[in-house]
Amino acid sequence: MSGTAKPAFRVLLLIATPKLVNKGVELFKEEDVPIQHVFHAQGTASSEIMDMLGLGGVEKNVLMSMVPKVFADKMLKKLTKLLHLGMPGTGIAFTIPMSSGSAQMVKMIEALQTGEEAKALERDETEMAESEFSMVMAIVNQGFSEEVMDAAKPVGATGGTVFHSRRVGNEDKMKFWGISVQPEREVVLILARKEDKLNIMQAIGRKCGINSKAQGIVLSLPVDSTAGMD
């Protein structure tokens, strides 16, 4: 890992319908963004809500890339304009601070910004205000994502995105702590306002914590810029 990566780098995520994510991919290619990853996921809204909003389904894709902050801000504006983020049936985009990365990845990211932009960002990062949003992540046994949202919605969560994953942890360590977690897991991402974050995390912990059948863990990550959120 390289220690040269500055906090002025960001992980940019776009969560939207597969069609809109494909448009986002093309935009990133046009802007010569070197690193892109697309994940398949699903939304957590009920079919009745999806029908009301005219979304026609809950299938979602997630586009993730690593870029300089000044470039991320520009891309958020372009994504908002191109995909009409914030309108029903579209999606959201946001950025998460990145503290470090491999040397080759850092070089590729740095190539997207000018020297003057890099210097300005290093100064600005020290004055960065607390974001209005945080990303709450709940990792639970397969089949418990609905319980996570049932706990989160009454205390401020408006929706979430679910990934399917597989646990690859150390079996002996898990047994030492008295935890027997099934391999198939679900990851629920919730973009939460800062005033709701703690209540959401506590509610999920009470209903789907490590000692429950969901055997979940909950954490949060800072979000410094968003698009498509009211």
C-alpha positions as a Markdown table, in Angstrom:
| # | Residue | x | y | z |
|---|---|---|---|---|
| 1 | Met | 0.0 | 0.0 | 0.0 |
| 2 | Ser | 1.2 | 3.5 | -0.7 |
| 3 | Gly | 1.3 | 6.3 | 1.8 |
| 4 | Thr | 1.2 | 8.9 | -0.9 |
| 5 | Ala | -2.6 | 8.8 | -1.5 |
| 6 | Lys | -4.2 | 12.0 | 0.0 |
| 7 | Pro | -7.7 | 12.3 | 1.5 |
| 8 | Ala | -8.4 | 14.3 | -1.6 |
| 9 | Phe | -9.3 | 11.1 | -3.4 |
| 10 | Arg | -12.8 | 9.7 | -3.4 |
| 11 | Val | -14.7 | 6.5 | -4.0 |
| 12 | Leu | -17.7 | 7.5 | -6.2 |
| 13 | Leu | -20.8 | 5.3 | -6.2 |
| 14 | Leu | -23.8 | 5.4 | -8.5 |
| 15 | Ile | -26.8 | 3.3 | -7.5 |
| 16 | Ala | -29.4 | 3.2 | -10.3 |
| 17 | Thr | -31.3 | 1.0 | -12.8 |
| 18 | Pro | -29.0 | -1.1 | -15.0 |
| 19 | Lys | -29.9 | 1.1 | -18.0 |
| 20 | Leu | -28.8 | 4.3 | -16.3 |
| 21 | Val | -25.7 | 2.7 | -14.8 |
| 22 | Asn | -24.7 | 1.7 | -18.4 |
| 23 | Lys | -25.0 | 5.3 | -19.4 |
| 24 | Gly | -22.9 | 6.2 | -16.4 |
| 25 | Val | -20.2 | 3.7 | -17.5 |
| 26 | Glu | -20.1 | 5.3 | -20.9 |
| 27 | Leu | -19.7 | 8.8 | -19.4 |
| 28 | Phe | -16.8 | 7.6 | -17.2 |
| 29 | Lys | -15.2 | 6.1 | -20.3 |
| 30 | Glu | -15.6 | 9.4 | -22.2 |
| 31 | Glu | -13.9 | 11.1 | -19.2 |
| 32 | Asp | -11.0 | 8.6 | -19.3 |
| 33 | Val | -11.7 | 7.3 | -15.8 |
| 34 | Pro | -9.3 | 4.3 | -15.6 |
| 35 | Ile | -11.0 | 2.2 | -12.8 |
| 36 | Gln | -14.6 | 1.1 | -12.9 |
| 37 | His | -16.5 | -1.7 | -11.2 |
| 38 | Val | -20.2 | -2.6 | -11.7 |
| 39 | Phe | -22.1 | -4.7 | -9.1 |
| 40 | His | -25.5 | -6.3 | -9.4 |
| 41 | Ala | -27.9 | -5.5 | -6.5 |
| 42 | Gln | -31.6 | -4.9 | -5.7 |
| 43 | Gly | -33.6 | -2.2 | -4.1 |
| 44 | Thr | -35.5 | -2.7 | -0.9 |
| 45 | Ala | -38.8 | -0.9 | -1.7 |
| 46 | Ser | -41.9 | -3.0 | -1.9 |
| 47 | Ser | -43.5 | -3.7 | -5.3 |
| 48 | Glu | -46.4 | -1.4 | -4.5 |
| 49 | Ile | -44.0 | 1.5 | -3.9 |
| 50 | Met | -42.0 | 0.6 | -7.0 |
| 51 | Asp | -45.3 | 0.6 | -9.1 |
| 52 | Met | -46.3 | 3.9 | -7.6 |
| 53 | Leu | -43.0 | 5.5 | -8.5 |
| 54 | Gly | -43.1 | 4.0 | -12.0 |
| 55 | Leu | -39.8 | 2.0 | -11.5 |
| 56 | Gly | -41.2 | -1.3 | -12.7 |
| 57 | Gly | -38.9 | -3.4 | -10.6 |
| 58 | Val | -36.3 | -3.4 | -7.9 |
| 59 | Glu | -33.2 | -4.5 | -9.9 |
| 60 | Lys | -30.3 | -2.1 | -9.3 |
| 61 | Asn | -26.7 | -1.9 | -10.5 |
| 62 | Val | -23.9 | -0.1 | -8.6 |
| 63 | Leu | -21.1 | 1.6 | -10.4 |
| 64 | Met | -18.0 | 2.3 | -8.3 |
| 65 | Ser | -14.9 | 4.2 | -9.3 |
| 66 | Met | -11.9 | 5.9 | -7.5 |
| 67 | Val | -11.2 | 9.5 | -8.6 |
| 68 | Pro | -9.8 | 12.8 | -7.3 |
| 69 | Lys | -12.3 | 14.9 | -5.2 |
| 70 | Val | -12.4 | 17.8 | -7.7 |
| 71 | Phe | -13.1 | 15.3 | -10.5 |
| 72 | Ala | -15.7 | 13.5 | -8.4 |
| 73 | Asp | -17.6 | 16.8 | -7.9 |
| 74 | Lys | -17.6 | 17.4 | -11.6 |
| 75 | Met | -18.8 | 13.8 | -12.3 |
| 76 | Leu | -21.6 | 14.2 | -9.8 |
| 77 | Lys | -22.9 | 17.2 | -11.7 |
| 78 | Lys | -22.6 | 15.5 | -15.0 |
| 79 | Leu | -24.3 | 12.4 | -13.8 |
| 80 | Thr | -27.1 | 14.4 | -12.3 |
| 81 | Lys | -27.6 | 16.2 | -15.7 |
| 82 | Leu | -27.3 | 13.1 | -17.8 |
| 83 | Leu | -29.3 | 10.7 | -15.7 |
| 84 | His | -31.7 | 13.3 | -14.1 |
| 85 | Leu | -30.8 | 12.0 | -10.7 |
| 86 | Gly | -33.4 | 12.9 | -8.1 |
| 87 | Met | -36.3 | 12.2 | -10.4 |
| 88 | Pro | -38.5 | 9.2 | -9.8 |
| 89 | Gly | -37.1 | 6.0 | -11.4 |
| 90 | Thr | -33.5 | 7.2 | -11.6 |
| 91 | Gly | -31.1 | 6.8 | -8.7 |
| 92 | Ile | -28.5 | 8.4 | -6.4 |
| 93 | Ala | -24.8 | 9.0 | -6.5 |
| 94 | Phe | -22.4 | 9.9 | -3.7 |
| 95 | Thr | -18.7 | 10.0 | -2.7 |
| 96 | Ile | -16.8 | 8.5 | 0.2 |
| 97 | Pro | -13.3 | 9.8 | 1.3 |
| 98 | Met | -10.5 | 7.4 | 0.4 |
| 99 | Ser | -7.4 | 7.5 | 2.7 |
| 100 | Ser | -5.0 | 5.3 | 0.8 |
| 101 | Gly | -4.5 | 2.9 | -2.1 |
| 102 | Ser | -1.9 | 0.9 | -4.1 |
| 103 | Ala | 0.8 | 2.9 | -5.7 |
| 104 | Gln | -0.3 | 2.1 | -9.3 |
| 105 | Met | -3.9 | 3.0 | -8.6 |
| 106 | Val | -2.9 | 6.3 | -7.0 |
| 107 | Lys | -0.9 | 7.2 | -10.1 |
| 108 | Met | -3.9 | 6.5 | -12.3 |
| 109 | Ile | -6.1 | 8.6 | -10.2 |
| 110 | Glu | -3.7 | 11.5 | -9.9 |
| 111 | Ala | -3.5 | 11.6 | -13.7 |
| 112 | Leu | -7.1 | 12.8 | -13.7 |
| 113 | Gln | -6.3 | 16.1 | -12.0 |
| 114 | Thr | -3.9 | 19.0 | -12.5 |
| 115 | Gly | -1.1 | 20.0 | -10.2 |
| 116 | Glu | -3.0 | 23.1 | -9.1 |
| 117 | Glu | -6.1 | 21.2 | -8.3 |
| 118 | Ala | -4.2 | 18.7 | -6.2 |
| 119 | Lys | -2.6 | 21.5 | -4.1 |
| 120 | Ala | -5.9 | 23.3 | -3.6 |
| 121 | Leu | -7.6 | 20.0 | -2.5 |
| 122 | Glu | -4.9 | 19.3 | 0.1 |
| 123 | Arg | -5.6 | 22.7 | 1.6 |
| 124 | Asp | -9.4 | 22.3 | 1.4 |
| 125 | Glu | -9.5 | 18.8 | 3.0 |
| 126 | Thr | -8.3 | 20.2 | 6.3 |
| 127 | Glu | -11.4 | 22.5 | 6.4 |
| 128 | Met | -13.9 | 19.9 | 5.2 |
| 129 | Ala | -17.2 | 20.2 | 7.1 |
| 130 | Glu | -19.1 | 17.2 | 8.4 |
| 131 | Ser | -21.3 | 15.8 | 5.8 |
| 132 | Glu | -25.1 | 15.8 | 5.9 |
| 133 | Phe | -25.2 | 12.1 | 5.1 |
| 134 | Ser | -23.5 | 8.8 | 6.1 |
| 135 | Met | -23.6 | 5.4 | 4.5 |
| 136 | Val | -24.9 | 2.8 | 7.0 |
| 137 | Met | -23.8 | -0.8 | 6.1 |
| 138 | Ala | -25.5 | -3.8 | 7.7 |
| 139 | Ile | -24.0 | -7.3 | 6.9 |
| 140 | Val | -26.5 | -10.0 | 7.9 |
| 141 | Asn | -27.3 | -13.7 | 7.2 |
| 142 | Gln | -29.0 | -14.4 | 3.9 |
| 143 | Gly | -32.7 | -13.7 | 4.0 |
| 144 | Phe | -32.6 | -11.0 | 6.7 |
| 145 | Ser | -32.4 | -7.8 | 4.6 |
| 146 | Glu | -36.1 | -7.2 | 5.0 |
| 147 | Glu | -35.7 | -7.3 | 8.7 |
| 148 | Val | -32.9 | -4.7 | 8.5 |
| 149 | Met | -35.2 | -2.3 | 6.6 |
| 150 | Asp | -38.1 | -3.1 | 8.9 |
| 151 | Ala | -35.9 | -1.9 | 11.8 |
| 152 | Ala | -34.4 | 1.1 | 9.9 |
| 153 | Lys | -37.4 | 2.7 | 8.2 |
| 154 | Pro | -39.3 | 3.8 | 11.4 |
| 155 | Val | -36.3 | 5.7 | 12.5 |
| 156 | Gly | -35.5 | 7.6 | 9.3 |
| 157 | Ala | -34.3 | 5.3 | 6.6 |
| 158 | Thr | -36.1 | 5.9 | 3.3 |
| 159 | Gly | -34.7 | 2.9 | 1.4 |
| 160 | Gly | -31.7 | 0.7 | 0.8 |
| 161 | Thr | -29.7 | -1.4 | -1.6 |
| 162 | Val | -28.9 | -5.1 | -1.1 |
| 163 | Phe | -25.8 | -7.0 | -2.3 |
| 164 | His | -25.4 | -10.7 | -2.0 |
| 165 | Ser | -22.0 | -11.9 | -0.7 |
| 166 | Arg | -20.2 | -14.9 | 0.8 |
| 167 | Arg | -18.3 | -14.9 | 4.1 |
| 168 | Val | -14.7 | -16.0 | 3.8 |
| 169 | Gly | -13.6 | -15.4 | 7.4 |
| 170 | Asn | -11.4 | -17.5 | 9.7 |
| 171 | Glu | -13.6 | -20.4 | 10.9 |
| 172 | Asp | -11.5 | -21.0 | 14.0 |
| 173 | Lys | -11.6 | -17.3 | 15.1 |
| 174 | Met | -15.4 | -17.3 | 14.6 |
| 175 | Lys | -15.8 | -20.4 | 16.8 |
| 176 | Phe | -13.5 | -18.8 | 19.4 |
| 177 | Trp | -15.9 | -15.9 | 19.8 |
| 178 | Gly | -18.9 | -18.3 | 19.8 |
| 179 | Ile | -20.2 | -17.1 | 16.5 |
| 180 | Ser | -21.4 | -19.5 | 13.8 |
| 181 | Val | -22.3 | -17.4 | 10.8 |
| 182 | Gln | -23.7 | -18.9 | 7.6 |
| 183 | Pro | -21.5 | -18.4 | 4.5 |
| 184 | Glu | -24.2 | -16.7 | 2.4 |
| 185 | Arg | -24.6 | -13.1 | 3.5 |
| 186 | Glu | -26.5 | -10.0 | 2.5 |
| 187 | Val | -25.1 | -6.5 | 2.6 |
| 188 | Val | -27.6 | -3.6 | 3.0 |
| 189 | Leu | -26.5 | -0.1 | 2.2 |
| 190 | Ile | -28.6 | 2.8 | 3.5 |
| 191 | Leu | -27.8 | 6.5 | 2.8 |
| 192 | Ala | -28.8 | 8.2 | 6.0 |
| 193 | Arg | -29.0 | 11.8 | 7.2 |
| 194 | Lys | -26.5 | 12.4 | 10.0 |
| 195 | Glu | -29.3 | 13.1 | 12.5 |
| 196 | Asp | -30.8 | 9.7 | 11.8 |
| 197 | Lys | -27.6 | 7.6 | 11.5 |
| 198 | Leu | -27.2 | 6.6 | 15.2 |
| 199 | Asn | -30.9 | 5.7 | 15.6 |
| 200 | Ile | -30.8 | 3.6 | 12.4 |
| 201 | Met | -27.7 | 1.8 | 13.5 |
| 202 | Gln | -29.1 | 1.1 | 17.0 |
| 203 | Ala | -32.4 | -0.1 | 15.6 |
| 204 | Ile | -30.7 | -2.5 | 13.3 |
| 205 | Gly | -28.4 | -3.7 | 16.0 |
| 206 | Arg | -31.3 | -4.4 | 18.4 |
| 207 | Lys | -33.3 | -6.4 | 15.8 |
| 208 | Cys | -30.5 | -7.9 | 13.6 |
| 209 | Gly | -27.4 | -7.8 | 15.8 |
| 210 | Ile | -24.7 | -10.5 | 16.2 |
| 211 | Asn | -26.7 | -12.4 | 18.9 |
| 212 | Ser | -29.8 | -12.5 | 16.7 |
| 213 | Lys | -30.7 | -15.0 | 14.0 |
| 214 | Ala | -29.5 | -12.4 | 11.5 |
| 215 | Gln | -26.1 | -12.4 | 13.2 |
| 216 | Gly | -25.5 | -9.0 | 11.7 |
| 217 | Ile | -22.8 | -6.3 | 12.1 |
| 218 | Val | -23.5 | -2.6 | 11.5 |
| 219 | Leu | -21.0 | 0.1 | 10.5 |
| 220 | Ser | -21.1 | 3.6 | 8.9 |
| 221 | Leu | -18.8 | 5.4 | 6.5 |
| 222 | Pro | -18.6 | 9.2 | 5.9 |
| 223 | Val | -20.2 | 10.6 | 2.7 |
| 224 | Asp | -19.1 | 14.1 | 1.6 |
| 225 | Ser | -21.0 | 14.7 | -1.6 |
| 226 | Thr | -24.4 | 13.5 | -2.9 |
| 227 | Ala | -26.6 | 13.7 | -6.0 |
| 228 | Gly | -30.2 | 12.7 | -6.3 |
| 229 | Met | -31.0 | 13.3 | -2.7 |
| 230 | Asp | -33.5 | 15.9 | -1.5 |
